[in-house]
PDB file of C-alpha atoms in Angstrom:
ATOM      1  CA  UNK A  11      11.361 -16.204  -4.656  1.00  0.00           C
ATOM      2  CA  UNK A  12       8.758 -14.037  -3.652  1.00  0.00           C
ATOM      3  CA  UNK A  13       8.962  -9.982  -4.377  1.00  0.00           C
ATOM      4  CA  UNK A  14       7.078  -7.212  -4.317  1.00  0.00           C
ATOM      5  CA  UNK A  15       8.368  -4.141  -6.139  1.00  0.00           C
ATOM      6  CA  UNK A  16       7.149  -0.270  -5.701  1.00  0.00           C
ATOM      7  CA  UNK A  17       7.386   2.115  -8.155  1.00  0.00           C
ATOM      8  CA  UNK A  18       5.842   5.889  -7.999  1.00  0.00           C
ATOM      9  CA  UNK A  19       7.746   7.575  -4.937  1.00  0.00           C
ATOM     10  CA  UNK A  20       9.220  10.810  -5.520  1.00  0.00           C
ATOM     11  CA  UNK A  21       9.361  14.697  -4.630  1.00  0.00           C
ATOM     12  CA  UNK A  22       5.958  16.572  -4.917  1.00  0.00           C
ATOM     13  CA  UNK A  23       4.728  19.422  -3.593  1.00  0.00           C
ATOM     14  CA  UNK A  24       2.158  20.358  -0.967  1.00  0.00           C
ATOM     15  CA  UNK A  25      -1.578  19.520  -2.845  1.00  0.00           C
ATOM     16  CA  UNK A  26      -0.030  17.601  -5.660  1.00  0.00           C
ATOM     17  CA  UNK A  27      -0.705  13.852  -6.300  1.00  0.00           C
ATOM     18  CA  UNK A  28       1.541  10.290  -6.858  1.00  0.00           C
ATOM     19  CA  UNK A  29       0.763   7.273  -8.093  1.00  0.00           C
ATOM     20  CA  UNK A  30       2.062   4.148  -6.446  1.00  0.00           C
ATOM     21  CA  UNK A  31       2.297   0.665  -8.123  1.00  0.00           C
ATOM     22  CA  UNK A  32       3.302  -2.724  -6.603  1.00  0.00           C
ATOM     23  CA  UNK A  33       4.132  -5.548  -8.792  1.00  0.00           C
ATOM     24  CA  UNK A  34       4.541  -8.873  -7.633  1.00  0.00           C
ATOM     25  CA  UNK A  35       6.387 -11.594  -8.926  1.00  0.00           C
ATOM     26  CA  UNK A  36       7.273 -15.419  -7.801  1.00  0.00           C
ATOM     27  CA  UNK A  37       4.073 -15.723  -6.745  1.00  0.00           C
ATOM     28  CA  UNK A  38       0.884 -14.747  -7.450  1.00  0.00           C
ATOM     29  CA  UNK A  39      -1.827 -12.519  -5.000  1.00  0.00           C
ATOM     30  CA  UNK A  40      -4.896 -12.304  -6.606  1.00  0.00           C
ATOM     31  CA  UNK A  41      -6.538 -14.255  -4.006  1.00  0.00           C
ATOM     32  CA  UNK A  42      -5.049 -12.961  -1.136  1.00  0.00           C
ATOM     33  CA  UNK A  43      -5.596  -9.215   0.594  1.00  0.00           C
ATOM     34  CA  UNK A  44      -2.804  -6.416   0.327  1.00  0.00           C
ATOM     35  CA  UNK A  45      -1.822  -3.091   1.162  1.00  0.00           C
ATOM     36  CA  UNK A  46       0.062   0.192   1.700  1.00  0.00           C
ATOM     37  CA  UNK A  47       1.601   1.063   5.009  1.00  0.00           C
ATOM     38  CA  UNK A  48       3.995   4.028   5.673  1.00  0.00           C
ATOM     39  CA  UNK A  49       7.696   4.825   7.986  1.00  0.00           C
ATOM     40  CA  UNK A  50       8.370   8.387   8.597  1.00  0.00           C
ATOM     41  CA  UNK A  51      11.547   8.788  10.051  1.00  0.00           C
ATOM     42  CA  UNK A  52      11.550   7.734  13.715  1.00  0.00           C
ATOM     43  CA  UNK A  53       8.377   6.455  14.145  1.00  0.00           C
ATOM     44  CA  UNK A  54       6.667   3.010  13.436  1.00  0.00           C
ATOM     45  CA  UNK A  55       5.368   1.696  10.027  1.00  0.00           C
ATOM     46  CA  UNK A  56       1.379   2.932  10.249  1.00  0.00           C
ATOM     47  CA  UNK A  57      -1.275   1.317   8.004  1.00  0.00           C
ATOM     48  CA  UNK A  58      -2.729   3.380   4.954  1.00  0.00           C
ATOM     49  CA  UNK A  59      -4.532   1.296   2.680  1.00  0.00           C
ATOM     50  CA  UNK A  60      -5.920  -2.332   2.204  1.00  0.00           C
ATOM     51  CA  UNK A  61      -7.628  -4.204  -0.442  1.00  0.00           C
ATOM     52  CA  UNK A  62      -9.575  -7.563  -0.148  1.00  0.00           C
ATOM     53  CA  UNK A  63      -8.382 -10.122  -2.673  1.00  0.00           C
ATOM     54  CA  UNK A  64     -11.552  -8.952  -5.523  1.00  0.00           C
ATOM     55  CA  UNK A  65     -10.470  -5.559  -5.457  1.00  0.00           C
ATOM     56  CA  UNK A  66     -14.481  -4.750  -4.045  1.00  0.00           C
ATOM     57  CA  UNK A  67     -13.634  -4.040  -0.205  1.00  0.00           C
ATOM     58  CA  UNK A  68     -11.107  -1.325   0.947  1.00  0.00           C
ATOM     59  CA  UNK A  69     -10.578   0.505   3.787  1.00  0.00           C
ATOM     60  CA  UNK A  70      -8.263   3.459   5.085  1.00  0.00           C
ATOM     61  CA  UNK A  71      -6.646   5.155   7.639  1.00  0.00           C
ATOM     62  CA  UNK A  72      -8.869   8.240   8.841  1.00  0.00           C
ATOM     63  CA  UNK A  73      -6.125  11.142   7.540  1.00  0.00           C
ATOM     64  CA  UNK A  74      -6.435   9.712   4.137  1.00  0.00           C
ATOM     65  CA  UNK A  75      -9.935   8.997   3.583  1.00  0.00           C
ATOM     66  CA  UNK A  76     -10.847  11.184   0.707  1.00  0.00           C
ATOM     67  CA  UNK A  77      -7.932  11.572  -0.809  1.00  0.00           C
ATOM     68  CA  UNK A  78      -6.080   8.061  -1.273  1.00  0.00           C
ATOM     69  CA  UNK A  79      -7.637   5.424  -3.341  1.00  0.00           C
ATOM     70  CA  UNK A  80      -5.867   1.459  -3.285  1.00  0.00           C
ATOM     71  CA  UNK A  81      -6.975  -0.759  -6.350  1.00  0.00           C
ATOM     72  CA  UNK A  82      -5.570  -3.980  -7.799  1.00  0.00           C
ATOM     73  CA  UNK A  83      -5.092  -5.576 -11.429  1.00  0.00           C
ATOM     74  CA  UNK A  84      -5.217  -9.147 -10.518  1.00  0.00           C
ATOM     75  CA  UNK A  85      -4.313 -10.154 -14.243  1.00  0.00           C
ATOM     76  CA  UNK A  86      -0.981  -8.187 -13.777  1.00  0.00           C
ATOM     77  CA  UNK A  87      -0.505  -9.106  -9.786  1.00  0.00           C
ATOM     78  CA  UNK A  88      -0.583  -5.345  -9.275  1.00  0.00           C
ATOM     79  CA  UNK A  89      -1.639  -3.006  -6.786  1.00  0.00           C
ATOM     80  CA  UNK A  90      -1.814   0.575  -6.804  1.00  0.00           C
ATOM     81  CA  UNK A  91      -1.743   3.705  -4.086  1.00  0.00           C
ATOM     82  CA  UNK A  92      -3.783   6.805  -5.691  1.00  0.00           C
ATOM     83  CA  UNK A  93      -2.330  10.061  -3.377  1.00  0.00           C
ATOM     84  CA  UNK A  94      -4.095  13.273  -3.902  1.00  0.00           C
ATOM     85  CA  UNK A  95      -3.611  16.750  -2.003  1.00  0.00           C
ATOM     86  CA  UNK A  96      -0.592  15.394  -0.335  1.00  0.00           C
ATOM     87  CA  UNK A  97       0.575  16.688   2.914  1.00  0.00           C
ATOM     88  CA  UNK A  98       4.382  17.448   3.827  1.00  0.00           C
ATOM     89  CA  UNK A  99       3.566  15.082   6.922  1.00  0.00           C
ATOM     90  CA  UNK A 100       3.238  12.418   4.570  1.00  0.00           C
ATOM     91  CA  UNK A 101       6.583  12.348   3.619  1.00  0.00           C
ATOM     92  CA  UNK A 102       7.808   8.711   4.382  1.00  0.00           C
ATOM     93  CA  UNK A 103       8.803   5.633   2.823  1.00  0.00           C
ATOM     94  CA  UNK A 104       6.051   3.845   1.631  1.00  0.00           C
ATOM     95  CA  UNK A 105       5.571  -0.102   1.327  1.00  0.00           C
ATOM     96  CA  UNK A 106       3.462  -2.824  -0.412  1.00  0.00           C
ATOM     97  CA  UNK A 107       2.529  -5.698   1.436  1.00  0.00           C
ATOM     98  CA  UNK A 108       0.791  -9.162   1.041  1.00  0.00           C
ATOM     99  CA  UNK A 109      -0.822 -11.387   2.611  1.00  0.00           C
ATOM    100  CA  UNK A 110      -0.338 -15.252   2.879  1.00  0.00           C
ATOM    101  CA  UNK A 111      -4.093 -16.002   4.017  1.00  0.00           C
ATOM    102  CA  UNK A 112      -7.020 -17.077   1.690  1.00  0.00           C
ATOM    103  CA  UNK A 113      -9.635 -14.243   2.379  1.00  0.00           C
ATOM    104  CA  UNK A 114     -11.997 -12.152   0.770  1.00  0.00           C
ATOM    105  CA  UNK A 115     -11.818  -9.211   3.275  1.00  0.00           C
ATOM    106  CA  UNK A 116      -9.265  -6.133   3.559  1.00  0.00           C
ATOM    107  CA  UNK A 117      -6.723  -6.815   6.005  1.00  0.00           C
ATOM    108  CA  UNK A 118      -5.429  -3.798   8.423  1.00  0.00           C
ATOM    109  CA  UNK A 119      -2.856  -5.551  11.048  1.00  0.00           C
ATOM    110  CA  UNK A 120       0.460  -5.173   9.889  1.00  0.00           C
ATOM    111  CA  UNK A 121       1.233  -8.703  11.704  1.00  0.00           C
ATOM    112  CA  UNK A 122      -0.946 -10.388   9.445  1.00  0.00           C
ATOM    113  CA  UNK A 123       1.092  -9.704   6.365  1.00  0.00           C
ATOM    114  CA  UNK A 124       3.903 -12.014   5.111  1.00  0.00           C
ATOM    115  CA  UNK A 125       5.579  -9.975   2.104  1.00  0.00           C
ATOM    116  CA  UNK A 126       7.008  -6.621   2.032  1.00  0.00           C
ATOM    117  CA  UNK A 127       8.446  -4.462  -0.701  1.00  0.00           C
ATOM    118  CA  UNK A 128      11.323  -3.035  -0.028  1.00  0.00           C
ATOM    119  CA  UNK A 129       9.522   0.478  -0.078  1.00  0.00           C
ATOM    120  CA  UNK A 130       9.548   3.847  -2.289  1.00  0.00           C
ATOM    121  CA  UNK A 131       9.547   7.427  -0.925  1.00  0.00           C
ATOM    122  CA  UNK A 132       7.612   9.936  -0.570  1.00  0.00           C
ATOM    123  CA  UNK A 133       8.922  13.392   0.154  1.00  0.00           C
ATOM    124  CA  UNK A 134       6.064  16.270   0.292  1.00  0.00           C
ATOM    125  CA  UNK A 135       7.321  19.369   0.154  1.00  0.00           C
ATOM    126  CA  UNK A 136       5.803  23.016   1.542  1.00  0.00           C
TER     127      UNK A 136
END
């Protein structure tokens, strides 16, 4: 049984930083591209960060560029969600997600990923 497991979420103020991990288990994903997607309440889970399998290609969504960094231990099926100067619109559940596909490039469309976390949150205050 496949799971992915976040860790990090938690109350921090306005300009303060988190650290999000996401361990995986059942399975492994070091060849296969993950990321970090967000759900504030009432509106749709948004993309925030991807990885390619090698940990050597990332990209972001434009309100985080800067200040989030995504990274991966393959030897510990890891990935992790850097978040500095956090915003209260931030505040929002936050989830891992993998891949099934064999690729070396970041992945961005939510649709393309098979394995969720069940999510950790993130409450920024002002």
């Amino acid at each position: 049984q496949v799971q992915l497991v976040e860790s990090g979420g938690g109350l921090v103020q306005a300009g303060g930083s988190l650290r999000l991990s996401c361990v995986a288990s059942g399975r492994t994903f070091s060849i296969n591209p993950m990321a970090w997607f967000r759900q504030a309440p009432g509106l749709e889970r948004e993309f925030v960060a991807a990885i390619n399998w090698s940990g050597g290609s990332t990209d972001y969504t434009d309100s985080v560029k800067g200040r989030f960094s995504i990274s991966r231990d393959n030897a510990k099926n890891t990935v992790y969600l850097q978040m500095n100067s956090l915003k209260p619109e931030e505040t929002a559940v936050y989830y891992c997600a993998a891949t099934s596909m064999f690729s070396n490039t970041y992945v961005t469309d939510r649709s393309q990923y098979r394995y969720w976390g069940q999510g950790t949150q993130v409450t920024v205050s002002s």
